[in-house]
CSV table of N, CA and C in Angstrom, one decimal:
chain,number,residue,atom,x,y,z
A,1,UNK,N,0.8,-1.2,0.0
A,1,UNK,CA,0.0,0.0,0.0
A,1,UNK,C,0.9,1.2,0.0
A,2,UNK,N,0.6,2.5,-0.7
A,2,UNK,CA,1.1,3.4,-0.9
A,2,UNK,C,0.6,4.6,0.7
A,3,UNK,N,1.5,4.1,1.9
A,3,UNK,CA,1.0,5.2,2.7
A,3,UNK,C,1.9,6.3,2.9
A,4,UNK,N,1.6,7.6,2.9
A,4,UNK,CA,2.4,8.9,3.3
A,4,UNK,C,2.6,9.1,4.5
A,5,UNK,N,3.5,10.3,4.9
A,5,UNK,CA,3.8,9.9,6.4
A,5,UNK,C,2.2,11.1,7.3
A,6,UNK,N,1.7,11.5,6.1
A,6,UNK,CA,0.6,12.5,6.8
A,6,UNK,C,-0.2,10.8,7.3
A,7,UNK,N,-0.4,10.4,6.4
A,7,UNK,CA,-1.2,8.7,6.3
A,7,UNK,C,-1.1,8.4,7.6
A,8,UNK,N,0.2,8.0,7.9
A,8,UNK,CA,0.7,7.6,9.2
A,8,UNK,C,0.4,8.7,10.7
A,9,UNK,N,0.4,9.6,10.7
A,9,UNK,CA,0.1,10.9,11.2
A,9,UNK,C,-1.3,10.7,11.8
A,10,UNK,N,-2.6,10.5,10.6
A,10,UNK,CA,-3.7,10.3,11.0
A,10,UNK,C,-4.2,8.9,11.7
A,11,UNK,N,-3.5,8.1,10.9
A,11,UNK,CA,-3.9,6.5,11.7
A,11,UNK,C,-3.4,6.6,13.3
A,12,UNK,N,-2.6,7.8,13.5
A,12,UNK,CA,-2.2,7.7,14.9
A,12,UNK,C,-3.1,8.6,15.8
A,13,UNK,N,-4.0,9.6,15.5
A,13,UNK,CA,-4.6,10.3,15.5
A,13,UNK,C,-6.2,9.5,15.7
A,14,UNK,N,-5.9,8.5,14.9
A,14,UNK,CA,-7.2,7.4,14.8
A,14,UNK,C,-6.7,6.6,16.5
A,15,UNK,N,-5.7,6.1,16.3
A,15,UNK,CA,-5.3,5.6,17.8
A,15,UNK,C,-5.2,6.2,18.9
A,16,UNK,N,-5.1,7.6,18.7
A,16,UNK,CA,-5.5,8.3,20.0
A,16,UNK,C,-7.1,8.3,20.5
A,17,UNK,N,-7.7,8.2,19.5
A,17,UNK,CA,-9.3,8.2,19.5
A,17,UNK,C,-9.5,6.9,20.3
A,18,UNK,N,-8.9,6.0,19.7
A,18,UNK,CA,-9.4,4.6,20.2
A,18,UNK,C,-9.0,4.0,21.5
A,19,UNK,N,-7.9,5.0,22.3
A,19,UNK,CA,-7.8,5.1,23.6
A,19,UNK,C,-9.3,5.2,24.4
A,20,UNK,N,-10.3,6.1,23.9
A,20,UNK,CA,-11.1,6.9,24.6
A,20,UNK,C,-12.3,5.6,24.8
A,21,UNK,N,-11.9,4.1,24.2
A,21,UNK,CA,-12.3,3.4,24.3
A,21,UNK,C,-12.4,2.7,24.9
A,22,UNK,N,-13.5,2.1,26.3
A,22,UNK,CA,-13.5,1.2,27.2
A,22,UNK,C,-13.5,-0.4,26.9
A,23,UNK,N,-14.0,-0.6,26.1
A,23,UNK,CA,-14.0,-2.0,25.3
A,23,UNK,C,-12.9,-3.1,25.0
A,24,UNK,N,-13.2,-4.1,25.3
A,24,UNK,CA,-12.0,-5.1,25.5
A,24,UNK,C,-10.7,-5.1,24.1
A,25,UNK,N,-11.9,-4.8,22.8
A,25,UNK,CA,-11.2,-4.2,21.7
A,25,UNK,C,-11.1,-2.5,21.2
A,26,UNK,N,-10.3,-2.3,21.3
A,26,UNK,CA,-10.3,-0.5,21.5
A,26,UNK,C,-9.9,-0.2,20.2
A,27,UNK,N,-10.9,0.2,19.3
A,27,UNK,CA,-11.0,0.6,17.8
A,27,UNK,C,-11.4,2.4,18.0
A,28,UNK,N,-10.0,2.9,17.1
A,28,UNK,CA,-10.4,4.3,16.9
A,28,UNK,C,-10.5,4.8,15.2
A,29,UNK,N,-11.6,5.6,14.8
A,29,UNK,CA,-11.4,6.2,13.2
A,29,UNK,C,-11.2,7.6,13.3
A,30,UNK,N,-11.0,8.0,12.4
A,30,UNK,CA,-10.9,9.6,12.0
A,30,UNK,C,-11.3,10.0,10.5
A,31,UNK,N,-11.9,10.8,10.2
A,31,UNK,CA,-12.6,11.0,8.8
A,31,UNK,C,-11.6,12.3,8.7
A,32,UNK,N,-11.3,12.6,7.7
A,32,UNK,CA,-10.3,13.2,6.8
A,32,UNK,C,-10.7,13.8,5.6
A,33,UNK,N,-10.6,15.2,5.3
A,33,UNK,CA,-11.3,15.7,4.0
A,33,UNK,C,-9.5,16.7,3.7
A,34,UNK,N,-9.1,16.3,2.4
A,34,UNK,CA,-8.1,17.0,1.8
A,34,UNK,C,-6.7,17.1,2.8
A,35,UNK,N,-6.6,16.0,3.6
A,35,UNK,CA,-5.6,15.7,4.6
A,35,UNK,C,-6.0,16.1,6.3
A,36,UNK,N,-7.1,16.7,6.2
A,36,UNK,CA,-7.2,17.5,7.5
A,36,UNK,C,-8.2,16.9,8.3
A,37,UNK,N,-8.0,16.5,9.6
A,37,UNK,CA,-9.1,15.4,10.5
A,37,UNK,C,-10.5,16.6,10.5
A,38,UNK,N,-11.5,15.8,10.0
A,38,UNK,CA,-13.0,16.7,10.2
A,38,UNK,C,-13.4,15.9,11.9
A,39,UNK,N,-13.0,14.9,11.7
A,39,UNK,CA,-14.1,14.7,13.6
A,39,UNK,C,-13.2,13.0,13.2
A,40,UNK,N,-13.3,12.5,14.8
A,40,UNK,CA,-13.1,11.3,15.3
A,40,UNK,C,-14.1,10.5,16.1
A,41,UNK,N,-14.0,9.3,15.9
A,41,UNK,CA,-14.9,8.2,17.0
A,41,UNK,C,-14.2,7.5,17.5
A,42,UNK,N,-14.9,6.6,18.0
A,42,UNK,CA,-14.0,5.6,18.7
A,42,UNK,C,-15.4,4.6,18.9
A,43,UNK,N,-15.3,3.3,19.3
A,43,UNK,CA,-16.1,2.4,20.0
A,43,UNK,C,-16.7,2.3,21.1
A,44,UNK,N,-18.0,1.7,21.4
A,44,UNK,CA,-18.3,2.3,22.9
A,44,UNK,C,-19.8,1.8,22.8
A,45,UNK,N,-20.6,1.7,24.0
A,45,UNK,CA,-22.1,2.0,24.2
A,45,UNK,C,-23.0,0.0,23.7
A,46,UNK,N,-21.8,-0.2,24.5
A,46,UNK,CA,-22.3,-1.9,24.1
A,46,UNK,C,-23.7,-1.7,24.3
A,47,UNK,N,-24.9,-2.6,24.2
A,47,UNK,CA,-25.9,-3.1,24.6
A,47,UNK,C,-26.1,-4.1,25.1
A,48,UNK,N,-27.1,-4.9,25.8
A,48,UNK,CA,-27.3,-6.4,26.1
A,48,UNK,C,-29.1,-6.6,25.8
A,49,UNK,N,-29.3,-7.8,25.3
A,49,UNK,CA,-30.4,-8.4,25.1
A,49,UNK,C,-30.3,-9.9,26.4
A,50,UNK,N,-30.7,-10.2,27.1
A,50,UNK,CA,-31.3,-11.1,28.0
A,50,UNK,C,-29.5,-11.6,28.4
A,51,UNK,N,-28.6,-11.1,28.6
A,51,UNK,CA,-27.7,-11.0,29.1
A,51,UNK,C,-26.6,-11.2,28.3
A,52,UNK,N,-26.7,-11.1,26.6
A,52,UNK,CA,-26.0,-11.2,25.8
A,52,UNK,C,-25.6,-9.6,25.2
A,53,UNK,N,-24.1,-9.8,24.6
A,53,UNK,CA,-23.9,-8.3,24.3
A,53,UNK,C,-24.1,-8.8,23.0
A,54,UNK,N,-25.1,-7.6,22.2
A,54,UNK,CA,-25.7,-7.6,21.3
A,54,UNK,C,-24.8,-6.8,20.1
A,55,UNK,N,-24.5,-5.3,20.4
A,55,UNK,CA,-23.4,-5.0,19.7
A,55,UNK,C,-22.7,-3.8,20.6
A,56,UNK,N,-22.1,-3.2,19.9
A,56,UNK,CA,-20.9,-2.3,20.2
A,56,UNK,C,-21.3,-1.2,19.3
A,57,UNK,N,-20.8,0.3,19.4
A,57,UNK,CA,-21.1,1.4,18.4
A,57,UNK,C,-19.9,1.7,17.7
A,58,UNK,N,-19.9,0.8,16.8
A,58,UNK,CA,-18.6,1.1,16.1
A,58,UNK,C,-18.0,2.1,15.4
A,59,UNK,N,-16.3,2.7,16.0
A,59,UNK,CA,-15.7,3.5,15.6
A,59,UNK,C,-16.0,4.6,14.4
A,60,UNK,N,-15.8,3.6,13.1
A,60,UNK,CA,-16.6,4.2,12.2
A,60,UNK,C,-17.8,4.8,12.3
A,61,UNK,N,-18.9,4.3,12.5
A,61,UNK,CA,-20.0,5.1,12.8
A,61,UNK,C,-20.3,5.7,13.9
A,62,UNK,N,-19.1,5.8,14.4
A,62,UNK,CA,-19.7,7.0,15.7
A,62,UNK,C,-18.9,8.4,15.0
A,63,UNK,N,-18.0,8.0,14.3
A,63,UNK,CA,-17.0,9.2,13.7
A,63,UNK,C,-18.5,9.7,12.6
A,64,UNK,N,-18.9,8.7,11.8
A,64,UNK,CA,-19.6,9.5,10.9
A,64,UNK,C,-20.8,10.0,11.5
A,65,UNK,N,-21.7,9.2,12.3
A,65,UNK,CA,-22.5,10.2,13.1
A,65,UNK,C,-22.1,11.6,13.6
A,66,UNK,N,-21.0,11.2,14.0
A,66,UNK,CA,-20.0,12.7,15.0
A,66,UNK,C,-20.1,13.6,14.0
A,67,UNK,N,-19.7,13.7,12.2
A,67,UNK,CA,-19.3,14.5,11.2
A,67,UNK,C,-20.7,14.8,11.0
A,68,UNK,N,-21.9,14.3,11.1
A,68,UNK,CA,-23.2,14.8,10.1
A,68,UNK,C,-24.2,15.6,11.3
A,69,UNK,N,-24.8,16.4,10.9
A,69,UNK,CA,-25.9,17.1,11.6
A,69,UNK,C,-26.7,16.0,11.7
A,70,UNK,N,-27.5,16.6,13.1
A,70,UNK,CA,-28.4,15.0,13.6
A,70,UNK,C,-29.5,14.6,12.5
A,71,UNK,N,-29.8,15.7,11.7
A,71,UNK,CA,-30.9,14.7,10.3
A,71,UNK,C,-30.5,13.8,9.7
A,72,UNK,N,-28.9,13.5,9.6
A,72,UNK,CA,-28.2,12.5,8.9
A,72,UNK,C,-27.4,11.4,9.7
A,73,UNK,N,-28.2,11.5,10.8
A,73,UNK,CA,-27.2,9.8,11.8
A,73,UNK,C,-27.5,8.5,10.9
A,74,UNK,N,-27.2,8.1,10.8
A,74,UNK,CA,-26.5,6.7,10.1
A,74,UNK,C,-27.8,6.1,10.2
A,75,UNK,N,-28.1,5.4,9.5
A,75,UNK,CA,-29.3,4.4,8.8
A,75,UNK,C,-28.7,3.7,7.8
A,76,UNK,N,-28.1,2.0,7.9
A,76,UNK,CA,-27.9,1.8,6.5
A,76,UNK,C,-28.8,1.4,5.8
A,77,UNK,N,-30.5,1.4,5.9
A,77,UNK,CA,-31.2,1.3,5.2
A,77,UNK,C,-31.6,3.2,4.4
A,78,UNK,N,-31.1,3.9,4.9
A,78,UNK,CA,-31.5,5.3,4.5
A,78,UNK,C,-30.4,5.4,3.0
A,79,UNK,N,-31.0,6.5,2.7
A,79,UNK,CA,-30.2,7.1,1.2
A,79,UNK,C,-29.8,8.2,1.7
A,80,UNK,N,-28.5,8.4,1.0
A,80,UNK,CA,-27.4,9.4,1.6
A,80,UNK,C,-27.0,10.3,0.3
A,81,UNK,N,-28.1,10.4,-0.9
A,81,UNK,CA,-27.9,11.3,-1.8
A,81,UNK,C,-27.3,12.7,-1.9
A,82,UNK,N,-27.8,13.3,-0.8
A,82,UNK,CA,-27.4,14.7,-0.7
A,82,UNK,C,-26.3,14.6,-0.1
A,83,UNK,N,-25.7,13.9,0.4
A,83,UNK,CA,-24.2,13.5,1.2
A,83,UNK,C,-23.2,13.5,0.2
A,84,UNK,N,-23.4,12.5,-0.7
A,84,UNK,CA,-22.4,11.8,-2.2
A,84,UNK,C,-21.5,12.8,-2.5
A,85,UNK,N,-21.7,13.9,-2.5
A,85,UNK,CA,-20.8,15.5,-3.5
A,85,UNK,C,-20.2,15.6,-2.5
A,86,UNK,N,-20.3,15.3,-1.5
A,86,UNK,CA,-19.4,16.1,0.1
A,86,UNK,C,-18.5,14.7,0.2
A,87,UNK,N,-19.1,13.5,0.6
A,87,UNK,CA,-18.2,12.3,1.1
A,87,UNK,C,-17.2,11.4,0.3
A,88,UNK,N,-17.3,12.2,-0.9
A,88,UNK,CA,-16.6,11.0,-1.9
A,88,UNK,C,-14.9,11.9,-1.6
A,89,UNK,N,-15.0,13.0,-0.9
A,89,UNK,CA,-13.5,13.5,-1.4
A,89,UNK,C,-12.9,12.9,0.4
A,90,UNK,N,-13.9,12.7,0.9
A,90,UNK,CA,-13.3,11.8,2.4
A,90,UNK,C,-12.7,10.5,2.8
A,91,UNK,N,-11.9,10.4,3.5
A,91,UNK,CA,-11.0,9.4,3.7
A,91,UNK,C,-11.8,8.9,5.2
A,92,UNK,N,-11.4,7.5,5.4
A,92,UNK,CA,-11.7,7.6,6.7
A,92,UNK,C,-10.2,6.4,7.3
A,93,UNK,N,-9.7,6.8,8.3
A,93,UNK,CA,-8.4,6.6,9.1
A,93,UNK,C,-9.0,5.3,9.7
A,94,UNK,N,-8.7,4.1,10.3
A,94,UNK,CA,-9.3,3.2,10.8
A,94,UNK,C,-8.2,2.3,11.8
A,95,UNK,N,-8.1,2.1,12.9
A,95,UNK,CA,-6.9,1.1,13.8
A,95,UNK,C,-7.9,0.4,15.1
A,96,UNK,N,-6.9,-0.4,15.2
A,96,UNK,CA,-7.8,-1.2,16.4
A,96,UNK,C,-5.9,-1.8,17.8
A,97,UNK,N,-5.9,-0.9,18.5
A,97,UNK,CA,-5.1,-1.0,19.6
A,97,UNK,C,-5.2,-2.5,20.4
A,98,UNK,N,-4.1,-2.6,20.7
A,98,UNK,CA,-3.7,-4.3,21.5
A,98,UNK,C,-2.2,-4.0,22.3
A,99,UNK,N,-2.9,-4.1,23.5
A,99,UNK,CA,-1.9,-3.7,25.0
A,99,UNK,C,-0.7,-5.0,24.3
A,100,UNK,N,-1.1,-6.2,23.9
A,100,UNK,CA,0.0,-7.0,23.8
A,100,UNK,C,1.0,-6.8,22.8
A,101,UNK,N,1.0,-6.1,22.0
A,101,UNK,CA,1.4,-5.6,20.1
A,101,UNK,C,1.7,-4.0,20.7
A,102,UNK,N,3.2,-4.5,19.7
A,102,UNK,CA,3.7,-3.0,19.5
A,102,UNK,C,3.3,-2.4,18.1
A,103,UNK,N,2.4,-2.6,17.8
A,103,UNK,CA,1.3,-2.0,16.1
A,103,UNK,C,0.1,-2.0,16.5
A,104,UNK,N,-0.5,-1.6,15.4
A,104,UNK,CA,-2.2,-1.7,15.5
A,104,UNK,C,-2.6,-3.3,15.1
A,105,UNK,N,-3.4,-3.6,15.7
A,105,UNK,CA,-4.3,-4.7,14.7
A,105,UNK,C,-5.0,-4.5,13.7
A,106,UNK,N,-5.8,-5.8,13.4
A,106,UNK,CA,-6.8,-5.6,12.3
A,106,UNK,C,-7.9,-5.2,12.8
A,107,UNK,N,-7.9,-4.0,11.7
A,107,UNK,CA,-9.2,-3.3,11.7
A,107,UNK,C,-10.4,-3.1,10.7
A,108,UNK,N,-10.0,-3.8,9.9
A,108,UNK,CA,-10.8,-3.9,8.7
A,108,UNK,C,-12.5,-3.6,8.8
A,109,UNK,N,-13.3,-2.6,8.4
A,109,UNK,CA,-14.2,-2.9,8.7
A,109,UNK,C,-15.3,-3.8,8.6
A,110,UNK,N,-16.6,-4.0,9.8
A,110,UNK,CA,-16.8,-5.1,9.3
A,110,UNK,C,-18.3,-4.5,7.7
A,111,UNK,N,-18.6,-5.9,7.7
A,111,UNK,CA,-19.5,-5.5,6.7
A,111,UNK,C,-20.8,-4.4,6.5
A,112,UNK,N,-21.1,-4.2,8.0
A,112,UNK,CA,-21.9,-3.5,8.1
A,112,UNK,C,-21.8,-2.0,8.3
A,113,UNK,N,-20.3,-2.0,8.7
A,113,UNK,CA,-19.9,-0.5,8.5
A,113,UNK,C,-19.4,-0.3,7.1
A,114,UNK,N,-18.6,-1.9,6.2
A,114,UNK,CA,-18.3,-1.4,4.9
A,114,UNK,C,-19.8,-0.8,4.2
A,115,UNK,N,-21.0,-1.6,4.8
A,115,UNK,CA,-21.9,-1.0,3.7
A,115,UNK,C,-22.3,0.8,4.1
A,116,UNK,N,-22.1,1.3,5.0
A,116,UNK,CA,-22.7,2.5,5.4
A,116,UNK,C,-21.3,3.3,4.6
A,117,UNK,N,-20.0,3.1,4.7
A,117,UNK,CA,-19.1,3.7,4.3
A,117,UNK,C,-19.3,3.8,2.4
A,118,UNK,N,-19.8,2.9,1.9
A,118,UNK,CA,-20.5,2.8,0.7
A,118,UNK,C,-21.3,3.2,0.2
A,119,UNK,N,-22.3,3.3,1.1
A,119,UNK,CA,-24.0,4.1,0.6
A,119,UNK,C,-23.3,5.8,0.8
A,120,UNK,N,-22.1,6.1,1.7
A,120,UNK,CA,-22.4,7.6,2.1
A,120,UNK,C,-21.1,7.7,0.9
A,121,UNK,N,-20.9,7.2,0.0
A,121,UNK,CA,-20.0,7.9,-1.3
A,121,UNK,C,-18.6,7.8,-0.6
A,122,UNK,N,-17.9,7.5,0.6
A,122,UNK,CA,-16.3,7.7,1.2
A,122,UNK,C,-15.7,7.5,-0.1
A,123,UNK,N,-14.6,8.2,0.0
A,123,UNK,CA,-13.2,8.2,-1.3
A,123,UNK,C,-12.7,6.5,-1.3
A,124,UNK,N,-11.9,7.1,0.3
A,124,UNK,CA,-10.7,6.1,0.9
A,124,UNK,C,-11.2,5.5,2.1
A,125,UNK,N,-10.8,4.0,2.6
A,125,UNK,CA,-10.6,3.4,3.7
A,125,UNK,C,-9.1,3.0,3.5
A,126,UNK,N,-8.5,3.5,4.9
A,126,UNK,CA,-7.3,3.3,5.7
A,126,UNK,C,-7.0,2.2,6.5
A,127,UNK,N,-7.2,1.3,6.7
A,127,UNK,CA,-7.0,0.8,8.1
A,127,UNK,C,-5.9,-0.2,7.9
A,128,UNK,N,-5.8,-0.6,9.4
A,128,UNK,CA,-4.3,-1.8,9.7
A,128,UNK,C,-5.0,-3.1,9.9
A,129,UNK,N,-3.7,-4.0,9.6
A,129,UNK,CA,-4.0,-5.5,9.4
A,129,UNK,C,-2.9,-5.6,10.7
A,130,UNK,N,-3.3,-7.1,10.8
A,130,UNK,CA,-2.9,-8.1,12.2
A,130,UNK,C,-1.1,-7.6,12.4
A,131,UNK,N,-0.4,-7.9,11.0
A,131,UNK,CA,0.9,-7.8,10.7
A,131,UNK,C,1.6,-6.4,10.7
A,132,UNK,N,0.8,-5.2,11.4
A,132,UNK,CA,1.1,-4.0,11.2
A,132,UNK,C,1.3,-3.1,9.9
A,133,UNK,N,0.7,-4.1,8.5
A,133,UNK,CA,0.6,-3.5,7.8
A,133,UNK,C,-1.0,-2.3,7.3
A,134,UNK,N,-0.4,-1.7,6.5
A,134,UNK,CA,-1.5,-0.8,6.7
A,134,UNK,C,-2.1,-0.7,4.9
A,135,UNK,N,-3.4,-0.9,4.9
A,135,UNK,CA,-4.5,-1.2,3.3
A,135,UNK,C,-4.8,0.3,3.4
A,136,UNK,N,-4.4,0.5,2.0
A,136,UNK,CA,-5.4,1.8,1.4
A,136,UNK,C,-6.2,1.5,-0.2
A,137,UNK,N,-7.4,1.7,0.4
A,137,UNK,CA,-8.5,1.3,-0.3
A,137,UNK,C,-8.9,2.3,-1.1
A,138,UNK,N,-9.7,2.4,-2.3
A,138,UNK,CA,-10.7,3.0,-2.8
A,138,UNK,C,-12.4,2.4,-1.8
A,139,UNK,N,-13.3,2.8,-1.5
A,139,UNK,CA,-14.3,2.2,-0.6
A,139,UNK,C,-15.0,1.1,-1.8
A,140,UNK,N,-15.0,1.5,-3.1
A,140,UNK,CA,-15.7,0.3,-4.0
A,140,UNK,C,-14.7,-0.9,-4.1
A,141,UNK,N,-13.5,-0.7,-3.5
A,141,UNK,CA,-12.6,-1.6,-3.5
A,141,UNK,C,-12.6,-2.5,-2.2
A,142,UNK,N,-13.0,-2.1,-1.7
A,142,UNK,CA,-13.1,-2.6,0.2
A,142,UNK,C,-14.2,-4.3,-0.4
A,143,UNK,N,-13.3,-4.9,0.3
A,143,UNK,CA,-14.4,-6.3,-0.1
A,143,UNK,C,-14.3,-7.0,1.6
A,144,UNK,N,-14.9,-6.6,2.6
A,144,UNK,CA,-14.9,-7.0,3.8
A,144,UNK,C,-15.6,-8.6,3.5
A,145,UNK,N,-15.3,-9.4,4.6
A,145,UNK,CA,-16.4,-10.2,4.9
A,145,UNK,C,-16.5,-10.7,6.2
A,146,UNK,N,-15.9,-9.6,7.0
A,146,UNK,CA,-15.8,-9.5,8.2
A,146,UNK,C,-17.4,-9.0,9.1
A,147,UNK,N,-17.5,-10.3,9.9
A,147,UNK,CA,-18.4,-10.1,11.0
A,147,UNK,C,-18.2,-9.9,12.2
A,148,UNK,N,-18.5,-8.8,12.7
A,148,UNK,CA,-18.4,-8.4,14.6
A,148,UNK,C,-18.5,-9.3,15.3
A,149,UNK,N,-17.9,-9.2,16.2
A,149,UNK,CA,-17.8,-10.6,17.3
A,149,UNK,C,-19.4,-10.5,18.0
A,150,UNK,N,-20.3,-9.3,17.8
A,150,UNK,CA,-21.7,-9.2,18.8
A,150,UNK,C,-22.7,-10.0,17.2
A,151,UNK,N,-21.9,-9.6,16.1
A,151,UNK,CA,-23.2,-10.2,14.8
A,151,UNK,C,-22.8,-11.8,14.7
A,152,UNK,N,-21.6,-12.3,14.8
A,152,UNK,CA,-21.3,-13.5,15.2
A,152,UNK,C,-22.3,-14.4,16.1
A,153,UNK,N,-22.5,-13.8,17.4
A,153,UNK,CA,-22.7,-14.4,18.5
A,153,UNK,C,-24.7,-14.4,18.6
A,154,UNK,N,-24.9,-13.4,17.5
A,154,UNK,CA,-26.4,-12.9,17.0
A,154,UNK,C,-26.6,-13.8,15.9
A,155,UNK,N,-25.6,-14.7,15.0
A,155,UNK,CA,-25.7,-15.3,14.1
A,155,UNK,C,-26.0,-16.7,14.4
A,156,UNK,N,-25.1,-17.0,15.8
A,156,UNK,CA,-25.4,-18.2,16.4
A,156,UNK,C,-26.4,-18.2,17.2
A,157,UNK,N,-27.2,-17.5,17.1
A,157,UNK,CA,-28.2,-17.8,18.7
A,157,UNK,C,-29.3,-17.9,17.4
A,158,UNK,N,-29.1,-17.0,16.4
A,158,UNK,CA,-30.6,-17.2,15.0
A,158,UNK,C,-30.5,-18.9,14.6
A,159,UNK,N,-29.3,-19.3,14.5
A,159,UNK,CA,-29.6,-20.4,13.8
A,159,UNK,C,-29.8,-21.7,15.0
A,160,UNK,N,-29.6,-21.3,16.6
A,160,UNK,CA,-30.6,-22.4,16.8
A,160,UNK,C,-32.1,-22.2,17.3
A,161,UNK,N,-32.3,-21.1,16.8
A,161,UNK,CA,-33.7,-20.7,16.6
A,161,UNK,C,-34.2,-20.0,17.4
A,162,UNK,N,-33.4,-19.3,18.5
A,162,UNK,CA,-33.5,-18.2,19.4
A,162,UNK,C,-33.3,-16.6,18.8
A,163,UNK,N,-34.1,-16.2,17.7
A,163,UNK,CA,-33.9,-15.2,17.8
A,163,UNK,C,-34.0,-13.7,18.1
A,164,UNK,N,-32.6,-13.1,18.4
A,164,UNK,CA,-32.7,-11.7,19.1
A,164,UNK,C,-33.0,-10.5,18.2
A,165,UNK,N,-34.0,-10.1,18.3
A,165,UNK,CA,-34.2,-8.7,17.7
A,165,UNK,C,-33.1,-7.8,17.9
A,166,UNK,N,-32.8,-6.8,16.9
A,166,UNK,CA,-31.9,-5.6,16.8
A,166,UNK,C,-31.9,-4.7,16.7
A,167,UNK,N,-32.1,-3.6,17.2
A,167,UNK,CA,-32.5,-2.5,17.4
A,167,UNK,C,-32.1,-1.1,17.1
């Protein structure tokens, strides 16, 4: 991957975010328009359904929440037309921190944030892999097939026929 040292600058910037994270996995992003951080998230705000954690608010979408006026909080069933002209020149920075590793992990997002990162036009996705390498994407290029450890665990309780609504 072709990364710059501004590249590197922001994914650390993404890791400072992901400090602010209480979560056993501490994922931070930063959205980026023309090199310059517009807003940061981080992970956070687990839920539980009958004592199960159902999901987590992922970094990603708490950064893009964080960037849009409240008429435009994230829906990946919504259309993000009027967004398209503004988010296609944005990057979004992506790391996931591990006390045991001197690098970031994998952060790839998962599918459900590749699809929102999609619908809202993003340029670029940034993020780091297990090996401390770091992917720079075009977002039509992003081919995740990565599931959250809470859609995982939502995946297995559906198929023995227990299942948890999501909310």
């Amino acid at each position: 991957s072709n990364i710059s040292k501004n590249d590197l600058r922001l994914l650390n910037l993404a890791g400072d975010a992901s400090k602010k994270s209480t979560l056993n996995y501490t994922h931070g992003a930063v959205i980026t328009k023309k090199g310059k951080k517009v807003v940061e998230g981080h992970n956070h705000n687990r839920s539980y359904s009958n004592g199960m954690t159902c999901c987590s608010f992922h970094a990603e979408i708490h950064a893009v929440n964080a960037g849009c006026a409240p008429s435009c909080v994230v829906n990946v069933c919504g259309a993000y037309y009027d967004l398209h002209r503004h988010t296609k020149k944005f990057k979004i920075y992506i790391v996931r921190n591990n006390d045991f590793h001197d690098h970031y992990q994998d952060s790839q997002p998962c599918i459900h944030c590749q699809e929102v990162l999609r619908k809202m036009n993003f340029g670029k996705v940034i993020y780091t892999n297990n090996d401390g390498t770091v992917e720079n994407l075009k977002t039509k290029d992003l081919h995740s097939n990565h599931h959250s450890i809470a859609q995982r665990k939502l995946d297995a309780k559906t198929k023995m026929g227990r299942f948890l609504p999501v909310r």
